[in-house]
Coordinates of N, CA, C and O in Angstrom, one line a residue:
M197 N 95.8 54.8 103.5 CA 96.9 53.8 102.8 C 98.4 54.7 102.5 O 98.2 55.6 101.5
S198 N 99.5 54.6 103.3 CA 100.3 55.7 103.3 C 101.6 55.0 102.8 O 102.0 53.9 102.6
G199 N 102.4 55.9 101.8 CA 103.6 55.1 100.9 C 104.6 55.0 102.0 O 105.3 53.9 101.6
E200 N 104.9 55.2 103.4 CA 106.0 54.9 103.9 C 105.3 53.8 104.8 O 106.2 52.9 105.2
S201 N 103.9 53.4 105.1 CA 103.9 52.0 105.9 C 104.4 50.9 105.0 O 104.3 49.9 105.9
L202 N 104.6 50.7 103.7 CA 104.7 49.6 103.3 C 106.6 49.4 103.3 O 106.8 48.6 103.5
G203 N 107.2 50.8 103.2 CA 108.7 50.7 103.4 C 109.2 50.6 102.0 O 108.5 50.2 101.0
M204 N 110.1 51.1 101.8 CA 111.1 51.6 100.6 C 111.5 50.3 100.1 O 111.3 50.1 98.6
A205 N 111.8 49.0 100.3 CA 112.0 48.3 100.1 C 111.1 47.7 99.0 O 110.9 46.8 98.0
V206 N 110.1 47.5 99.6 CA 108.9 47.1 98.6 C 108.5 47.8 97.8 O 108.0 47.3 96.5
H207 N 108.6 49.0 98.0 CA 108.1 49.9 97.0 C 109.3 50.1 95.7 O 109.1 49.8 94.3
A208 N 110.4 49.7 95.9 CA 111.8 49.8 94.9 C 111.5 48.4 94.5 O 111.4 48.2 93.0
A209 N 111.0 47.1 95.1 CA 111.0 45.9 94.5 C 109.5 46.0 93.3 O 110.1 45.4 92.2
R210 N 108.6 46.8 93.8 CA 107.6 46.6 92.7 C 107.8 47.6 91.6 O 107.6 47.3 90.7
M211 N 108.7 48.5 91.9 CA 109.1 49.3 90.5 C 110.0 48.9 89.7 O 110.1 49.1 88.5
R212 N 110.8 48.0 90.3 CA 111.6 47.1 89.4 C 110.9 46.1 88.5 O 111.3 46.0 87.2
R213 N 109.4 45.9 89.0 CA 108.8 45.0 87.9 C 108.2 46.2 87.1 O 108.4 45.8 85.5
A214 N 107.9 47.3 87.3 CA 107.5 48.4 86.0 C 108.5 48.8 85.3 O 108.4 48.8 84.3
L215 N 110.0 48.8 85.5 CA 110.9 48.9 84.8 C 111.2 48.2 84.1 O 111.6 48.1 82.9
Q216 N 111.2 46.9 84.1 CA 111.0 45.4 83.3 C 110.2 45.6 82.2 O 110.6 45.4 81.3
L217 N 109.0 45.9 82.6 CA 107.7 46.3 81.9 C 108.5 47.3 80.7 O 108.1 47.3 79.4
A218 N 108.7 48.3 81.3 CA 109.2 49.5 80.4 C 110.3 49.5 79.5 O 110.1 49.9 78.3
K219 N 111.4 48.3 79.7 CA 112.0 47.7 79.0 C 111.4 47.1 77.7 O 112.0 47.2 76.6
R220 N 110.6 46.3 78.1 CA 109.6 45.7 76.9 C 109.3 46.5 76.3 O 109.2 46.6 74.8
A221 N 109.0 47.8 76.4 CA 108.2 48.8 75.7 C 108.9 49.4 74.5 O 109.1 49.4 73.7
A222 N 110.3 49.3 75.3 CA 112.0 49.9 74.1 C 111.7 49.1 73.5 O 112.1 49.2 72.3
E223 N 111.9 47.8 73.8 CA 112.2 47.0 72.9 C 111.4 46.9 71.5 O 111.6 46.3 70.2
A224 N 109.9 47.1 71.9 CA 109.0 47.4 70.9 C 109.1 48.7 70.1 O 108.0 48.6 69.2
G225 N 109.6 49.4 70.4 CA 109.8 50.8 69.8 C 108.9 51.5 70.5 O 108.3 52.8 70.0
E226 N 108.2 51.3 71.7 CA 107.5 52.2 72.4 C 108.1 53.3 73.6 O 109.1 52.6 73.9
V227 N 107.3 53.9 73.5 CA 108.2 55.3 74.9 C 108.0 54.4 76.0 O 106.8 53.6 76.6
P228 N 109.6 53.9 76.7 CA 109.7 52.9 77.8 C 109.1 53.4 79.3 O 109.4 54.0 80.1
V229 N 107.9 53.2 79.2 CA 106.7 53.3 80.5 C 106.3 51.9 80.7 O 105.8 51.4 79.5
G230 N 106.2 51.7 82.3 CA 105.7 50.4 82.6 C 105.1 50.6 83.8 O 105.2 51.7 84.6
A231 N 103.9 50.1 84.3 CA 103.3 50.1 85.2 C 102.7 48.7 85.7 O 102.4 47.9 85.1
V232 N 102.6 48.8 87.2 CA 101.8 47.7 87.7 C 101.1 48.2 88.9 O 101.3 49.2 89.2
V233 N 100.0 47.5 89.0 CA 98.9 47.7 90.2 C 99.0 46.8 91.2 O 98.7 45.3 90.8
F234 N 99.4 46.7 92.6 CA 99.2 45.9 93.4 C 97.9 46.3 94.3 O 96.9 47.4 94.3
N235 N 96.5 45.3 94.3 CA 95.2 45.0 95.1 C 95.4 44.6 95.9 O 95.8 43.1 95.7
G236 N 95.2 45.1 97.4 CA 95.2 44.0 98.4 C 96.6 43.7 98.4 O 96.6 42.6 99.1
G237 N 97.5 44.1 98.1 CA 99.1 43.7 98.4 C 99.2 42.1 97.1 O 100.2 41.9 97.4
E238 N 98.2 42.3 96.5 CA 98.6 41.4 95.3 C 98.9 41.9 93.8 O 98.1 42.7 93.6
L239 N 99.6 41.3 93.0 CA 99.8 42.0 92.0 C 98.2 41.6 90.7 O 98.0 40.5 90.5
A240 N 97.8 42.8 90.1 CA 96.5 42.8 89.6 C 96.7 43.1 88.4 O 95.6 43.0 87.4
G241 N 97.6 44.1 88.0 CA 97.7 44.4 86.8 C 98.6 45.1 86.5 O 99.7 45.8 87.2
Q242 N 99.6 44.6 85.2 CA 100.7 44.9 84.2 C 100.7 45.4 83.1 O 100.2 44.5 82.6
A243 N 101.6 46.4 82.8 CA 101.5 46.5 81.4 C 102.7 47.5 81.3 O 103.5 47.8 82.0
W244 N 102.8 47.7 79.7 CA 103.9 48.9 79.1 C 102.8 49.4 78.5 O 102.2 49.3 77.5
N245 N 103.4 50.6 77.7 CA 103.1 51.3 76.7 C 103.0 50.7 75.2 O 103.8 50.0 75.0
Q246 N 101.8 50.7 74.7 CA 101.6 50.1 73.6 C 100.7 50.7 72.5 O 99.8 50.1 71.8
T247 N 101.0 52.2 72.4 CA 100.0 53.1 71.3 C 100.5 52.2 70.0 O 99.6 52.9 69.3
R248 N 101.8 52.2 69.9 CA 102.0 52.0 68.7 C 101.8 50.8 68.0 O 101.4 50.6 67.2
T249 N 101.9 50.0 69.1 CA 101.6 48.4 68.7 C 99.9 48.1 68.5 O 99.8 47.6 67.3
L250 N 99.5 49.0 69.1 CA 97.8 48.6 69.5 C 97.2 49.7 68.3 O 96.1 49.9 68.1
N251 N 97.9 50.7 67.6 CA 97.2 52.1 67.1 C 96.2 52.4 67.9 O 95.0 52.8 67.5
D252 N 96.6 52.6 69.3 CA 95.4 53.1 70.3 C 96.4 54.2 71.0 O 97.0 54.1 71.9
P253 N 95.9 55.5 70.8 CA 96.6 56.5 71.6 C 95.9 56.7 73.3 O 96.9 57.2 74.0
T254 N 94.9 55.5 73.3 CA 94.6 55.6 75.2 C 95.7 54.0 75.5 O 95.4 54.0 76.7
A255 N 96.3 53.6 74.8 CA 96.9 52.7 75.3 C 98.1 52.5 76.1 O 99.5 52.0 75.9
H256 N 98.1 53.3 77.2 CA 99.3 54.0 78.1 C 99.6 52.8 78.9 O 98.5 52.1 79.4
A257 N 100.8 52.4 79.7 CA 100.9 51.4 80.5 C 99.9 51.7 81.5 O 99.1 50.6 82.2
E258 N 99.8 52.8 82.3 CA 98.8 52.7 83.5 C 97.2 52.5 83.2 O 96.7 51.7 83.8
I259 N 96.7 52.8 81.7 CA 95.2 52.6 81.5 C 95.2 51.1 81.3 O 94.0 50.3 82.0
I260 N 96.2 50.0 80.4 CA 96.0 48.9 80.7 C 96.4 48.4 82.3 O 95.2 47.5 82.1
A261 N 97.0 48.7 82.6 CA 97.5 47.8 84.3 C 95.8 48.2 84.9 O 95.8 47.6 85.4
I262 N 95.5 49.6 84.9 CA 94.2 49.7 86.0 C 93.0 48.9 85.0 O 92.4 48.8 86.0
T263 N 93.0 48.8 83.9 CA 91.8 47.6 83.1 C 91.8 46.5 83.7 O 90.8 45.7 84.1
Q264 N 93.1 46.0 83.8 CA 93.2 44.9 84.4 C 93.2 44.5 85.8 O 92.7 43.6 86.0
A265 N 93.5 45.4 86.6 CA 93.4 45.3 88.0 C 92.0 45.2 88.3 O 91.4 44.7 89.0
A266 N 91.3 46.1 87.6 CA 89.8 46.4 87.7 C 88.8 45.1 87.4 O 88.1 44.5 88.1
A267 N 89.2 44.5 86.1 CA 88.7 43.3 85.9 C 89.4 42.2 86.7 O 88.3 41.4 87.5
A268 N 90.5 42.3 87.3 CA 90.8 40.9 88.1 C 89.7 41.5 89.7 O 89.4 40.3 90.1
A269 N 89.6 42.5 89.9 CA 88.8 42.8 91.4 C 87.4 42.4 91.0 O 86.8 42.2 91.9
G270 N 86.9 42.9 90.2 CA 85.8 42.8 89.6 C 84.8 44.2 90.2 O 83.5 44.0 90.3
D271 N 85.7 45.2 89.9 CA 84.9 46.4 90.8 C 85.9 47.4 90.1 O 87.1 47.3 89.9
W272 N 85.5 48.6 89.4 CA 85.8 49.7 89.0 C 86.7 50.6 90.1 O 87.6 51.4 89.9
R273 N 86.0 50.4 91.2 CA 87.4 51.0 92.4 C 88.0 50.3 92.7 O 87.8 49.4 93.4
L274 N 89.0 51.0 93.0 CA 90.5 50.3 93.2 C 91.1 50.8 94.3 O 92.3 51.5 94.6
T275 N 90.2 50.9 95.6 CA 90.3 51.5 96.7 C 91.4 51.1 97.6 O 92.0 52.0 98.5
D276 N 91.8 49.9 97.2 CA 92.7 49.0 98.3 C 94.2 49.0 97.2 O 94.8 47.8 97.6
S277 N 94.4 49.7 95.9 CA 95.5 49.4 95.5 C 96.4 50.8 95.2 O 96.5 52.1 96.0
I278 N 97.7 50.3 94.9 CA 98.9 51.0 94.9 C 98.8 50.8 93.4 O 99.5 49.8 92.7
L279 N 99.6 52.1 92.7 CA 99.7 52.1 91.0 C 101.4 52.3 91.4 O 101.7 53.6 91.7
Y280 N 102.1 51.6 90.4 CA 103.6 52.0 90.5 C 103.8 52.1 89.1 O 103.8 51.4 88.0
V281 N 104.2 53.2 88.3 CA 104.6 53.4 86.9 C 106.1 54.5 87.0 O 106.3 54.9 87.6
T282 N 106.6 53.8 85.8 CA 108.2 54.7 85.8 C 108.3 55.9 85.8 O 109.5 56.7 85.7
K283 N 107.0 56.6 85.2 CA 107.2 57.9 85.0 C 105.8 58.4 85.0 O 104.9 58.0 85.4
E284 N 105.8 59.5 85.7 CA 104.9 60.6 86.3 C 103.8 60.2 85.0 O 104.0 60.4 83.9
P285 N 102.7 60.0 85.5 CA 101.1 60.2 84.6 C 100.8 60.9 83.8 O 101.3 62.3 84.6
C286 N 100.5 61.0 82.9 CA 99.8 62.3 81.8 C 98.9 62.5 82.4 O 98.1 61.5 83.3
P287 N 98.2 63.9 81.8 CA 96.7 64.0 82.3 C 95.8 62.8 82.1 O 94.7 62.6 83.1
M288 N 95.5 62.2 80.8 CA 94.6 61.4 80.8 C 94.7 60.2 81.9 O 93.7 59.6 82.5
C289 N 96.1 59.6 82.2 CA 96.2 58.5 83.2 C 95.6 59.2 84.4 O 95.3 58.5 85.4
A290 N 96.2 60.1 84.7 CA 96.2 61.2 86.4 C 94.2 60.8 86.2 O 93.8 60.4 87.6
G291 N 93.4 61.2 85.2 CA 92.1 61.4 85.4 C 91.6 59.6 85.5 O 90.6 59.7 86.2
A292 N 92.4 58.8 85.0 CA 91.9 57.4 85.1 C 92.2 57.0 86.7 O 91.2 56.3 87.1
I293 N 93.2 57.6 87.0 CA 93.9 57.1 88.4 C 93.0 57.8 89.7 O 92.0 57.1 90.2
V294 N 92.2 59.0 89.2 CA 90.8 59.4 89.9 C 89.8 58.6 89.8 O 89.2 58.2 90.9
L295 N 89.5 58.3 88.7 CA 88.0 57.8 88.6 C 88.2 56.5 89.1 O 87.3 55.6 89.7
A296 N 89.5 55.6 89.0 CA 89.3 54.5 89.9 C 89.6 54.4 91.1 O 89.9 53.6 91.9
R297 N 89.9 55.7 91.9 CA 89.8 55.7 93.3 C 91.2 54.8 93.8 O 91.2 54.9 94.8
I298 N 92.6 55.1 92.9 CA 93.6 54.5 93.7 C 94.3 55.5 94.7 O 94.3 56.8 94.3
P299 N 94.2 55.0 95.8 CA 94.7 55.8 97.1 C 96.4 56.1 96.8 O 96.6 57.2 97.7
L300 N 97.2 55.4 96.4 CA 98.5 55.9 96.0 C 99.3 55.5 94.9 O 98.9 54.6 94.3
V301 N 100.2 56.5 94.1 CA 101.0 56.2 93.3 C 102.0 56.5 93.2 O 102.2 57.5 94.0
V302 N 102.8 55.7 92.9 CA 103.8 55.5 93.2 C 105.2 55.9 91.9 O 104.6 54.8 90.7
W303 N 105.8 56.9 91.3 CA 106.7 56.7 90.3 C 108.2 56.9 90.4 O 108.4 57.4 91.4
G304 N 108.7 56.5 89.5 CA 110.1 57.0 89.3 C 110.8 58.0 88.9 O 110.9 58.9 89.8
M305 N 110.6 58.6 87.8 CA 110.8 60.1 86.9 C 109.6 60.8 87.1 O 108.4 60.6 86.5
S306 N 109.8 62.7 87.7 CA 108.5 62.9 87.2 C 108.6 63.9 85.8 O 110.0 63.3 85.2
D307 N 107.8 64.4 85.4 CA 107.7 65.0 84.2 C 107.3 66.6 84.3 O 106.1 66.7 83.8
P308 N 108.3 67.4 84.4 CA 107.9 68.7 84.4 C 107.4 69.3 83.5 O 106.4 70.6 83.6
L309 N 107.1 68.9 81.8 CA 106.9 69.1 81.0 C 105.3 68.7 80.6 O 104.4 69.8 80.1
R310 N 105.0 67.9 81.1 CA 103.7 67.1 80.8 C 102.9 66.1 82.0 O 102.1 66.0 82.0
G311 N 103.6 66.0 82.9 CA 103.1 65.3 84.0 C 101.9 66.0 84.7 O 101.2 66.9 84.9
G312 N 101.0 65.1 84.6 CA 99.2 65.1 85.2 C 99.3 64.8 86.5 O 98.0 65.5 87.0
A313 N 100.0 64.4 87.2 CA 99.9 64.1 88.2 C 100.3 65.2 89.4 O 99.2 65.9 90.2
V314 N 101.4 65.8 89.7 CA 101.6 67.0 90.2 C 102.6 67.9 89.9 O 102.6 69.3 89.8
S315 N 103.2 67.8 88.8 CA 104.5 68.4 88.2 C 104.0 69.6 87.5 O 104.0 70.8 87.6
R316 N 103.1 69.1 86.4 CA 102.7 70.4 85.1 C 101.1 70.5 85.5 O 100.6 71.7 86.0
F317 N 100.2 69.7 85.7 CA 99.0 69.7 86.1 C 98.6 68.5 87.5 O 99.6 67.8 87.9
Q318 N 98.2 69.4 88.3 CA 97.5 68.8 89.8 C 96.2 68.2 89.5 O 95.7 68.0 90.7
I319 N 96.5 67.4 88.6 CA 95.1 66.3 88.7 C 94.8 65.3 90.2 O 93.7 65.1 90.6
L320 N 96.0 65.1 90.2 CA 95.8 64.1 91.8 C 95.3 64.5 92.9 O 95.4 64.1 94.0
Q321 N 95.8 66.2 92.9 CA 95.5 66.8 94.1 C 94.4 67.7 94.0 O 94.0 68.8 94.9
T322 N 93.5 67.8 92.9 CA 92.8 68.7 93.0 C 91.3 68.7 93.7 O 90.6 67.6 93.7
A323 N 91.5 69.2 94.5 CA 90.0 69.1 95.4 C 88.6 69.1 95.3 O 87.7 68.6 95.6
E324 N 88.8 69.9 93.5 CA 87.0 69.6 93.2 C 86.6 68.5 92.2 O 85.9 68.0 92.1
L325 N 87.7 67.3 92.6 CA 87.6 66.1 92.0 C 87.4 65.3 93.0 O 87.2 65.3 94.1
N326 N 86.5 64.5 92.6 CA 85.7 63.1 93.7 C 87.0 62.6 94.6 O 86.5 61.3 95.4
H327 N 88.1 62.4 94.4 CA 89.0 61.5 94.8 C 90.3 62.3 94.6 O 90.7 63.0 93.6
R328 N 91.1 62.0 95.6 CA 92.7 62.7 95.7 C 93.6 60.9 95.9 O 93.2 60.2 97.0
S329 N 94.8 61.4 95.4 CA 95.7 60.1 95.6 C 96.6 60.6 96.3 O 97.3 61.7 95.7
E330 N 97.5 59.8 97.4 CA 98.8 60.2 97.5 C 100.0 59.9 96.7 O 99.6 59.2 96.0
V331 N 100.7 60.5 96.5 CA 102.0 60.2 95.7 C 103.2 60.3 96.4 O 103.5 60.5 97.3
L332 N 104.4 59.3 95.8 CA 105.4 58.8 96.4 C 106.4 58.9 94.8 O 106.2 58.0 94.1
A333 N 106.9 60.0 94.6 CA 107.9 60.2 93.4 C 109.0 59.9 93.7 O 109.4 60.0 94.7
G334 N 109.7 59.4 93.1 CA 111.3 59.5 92.9 C 111.8 57.9 93.2 O 113.2 57.8 93.5
V335 N 111.1 57.1 93.0 CA 111.5 55.6 93.5 C 112.0 55.2 92.3 O 111.6 54.9 91.2
L336 N 113.3 54.4 92.5 CA 114.1 54.2 91.6 C 114.4 55.3 90.3 O 114.4 55.0 89.2
E337 N 114.3 56.4 90.9 CA 114.5 57.7 89.5 C 115.7 57.8 88.7 O 115.5 58.0 87.5
E338 N 117.0 57.3 89.5 CA 117.7 57.4 88.0 C 117.9 56.1 87.0 O 117.8 56.7 85.8
E339 N 117.1 54.9 87.7 CA 116.9 53.8 86.6 C 115.9 54.3 85.5 O 115.8 54.3 84.1
C340 N 114.9 54.6 86.1 CA 113.9 55.2 85.3 C 114.3 56.4 84.1 O 113.6 56.1 83.0
S341 N 114.9 57.2 84.8 CA 115.5 58.4 83.9 C 116.3 58.0 82.7 O 115.8 58.5 81.7
A342 N 117.2 57.0 83.2 CA 118.0 56.5 82.3 C 117.3 55.8 80.9 O 117.8 56.0 80.1
L343 N 116.6 54.8 81.7 CA 116.1 54.0 80.4 C 115.2 55.2 79.8 O 115.5 54.8 77.9
M344 N 114.3 56.2 80.0 CA 113.8 57.0 79.1 C 114.9 58.0 77.9 O 114.6 57.9 76.8
K345 N 115.8 58.4 79.0 CA 116.7 59.1 78.2 C 117.6 58.6 76.9 O 117.9 58.7 75.8
N346 N 117.9 57.2 77.3 CA 118.7 56.4 76.2 C 117.9 55.7 75.1 O 118.4 55.7 74.1
F347 N 116.5 55.8 75.7 CA 115.3 55.3 74.3 C 115.3 56.5 73.3 O 115.7 56.4 72.3
F348 N 115.3 57.7 74.0 CA 114.9 58.7 72.9 C 116.8 59.5 72.3 O 116.3 59.7 71.4
K349 N 117.5 59.2 73.0 CA 118.7 59.3 72.1 C 119.3 58.2 71.3 O 119.5 58.9 70.0
K350 N 118.9 56.9 71.3 CA 119.0 56.3 70.3 C 117.8 56.3 69.4 O 118.4 56.2 67.9
R351 N 116.7 57.1 69.5 CA 115.6 57.1 68.5 C 116.4 58.4 67.8 O 116.6 58.2 66.4
R352 N 116.5 59.4 68.3 CA 117.2 60.4 67.4 C 118.3 59.9 66.6 O 118.7 60.5 65.8
L353 N 119.4 59.1 67.1 CA 120.4 58.7 66.6 C 120.0 57.6 65.0 O 120.6 58.2 64.0
E354 N 118.9 57.0 65.2 CA 118.6 56.3 64.4 C 117.8 57.3 63.1 O 118.2 57.1 62.2
H355 N 116.9 58.4 63.7 CA 116.2 59.1 63.1 C 117.4 60.0 61.9 O 117.0 60.4 61.1
K356 N 118.6 60.5 62.8 CA 119.5 61.3 61.9 C 120.0 60.6 60.8 O 120.3 61.3 60.0
H357 N 120.2 59.2 60.3 CA 120.6 58.5 59.7 C 119.6 58.1 58.6 O 119.5 57.3 57.8
D358 N 118.3 58.3 59.2 CA 117.0 57.9 58.3 C 116.8 59.3 57.3 O 116.7 60.4 57.5
D359 N 116.7 58.5 55.8 CA 116.4 60.0 54.9 C 115.0 60.0 54.9 O 114.9 61.2 54.3
N360 N 114.1 59.6 55.3 CA 112.9 59.3 55.4 C 112.3 60.3 56.4 O 111.4 60.6 56.4
F361 N 113.1 60.8 57.5 CA 112.8 61.3 58.9 C 112.8 62.8 58.6 O 113.8 63.9 58.0
G362 N 111.7 63.4 58.9 CA 111.9 64.7 58.7 C 111.5 65.3 57.4 O 110.8 66.3 56.9

């Protein structure tokens, strides 16, 4: 399954759904990452970061969306799926993508400091692992980056005026 075969309009529309979910994360005080999984062309999983809400360090948008998609498929192998996420997956999420055998991962903004897919760690392209995923980076990159930057800018301003911070 190639990223080009669907067309950029389809990828952008699906990324917009992930962006809507990322905005829900921001409203909840979570790092604004949203993810959707399409399996066989149908929406099978969707989530936003919920680590603070659930007090669970593994409650990343990708993990939750992959879990939902696997439950919907009745199979942990998501070999006919595409994962859309607003930010490049971290190493944990990249590992889950490999384990789920997701053939294509599409994201908005790359993460050169902590990206686990290709930027910092190349987990999705590691030949020694049992699966490799194609990637399509930069879909709605400006919108995804702006959401993330504005979230952290707002958080820094809030904490600047918080006597209990730091």
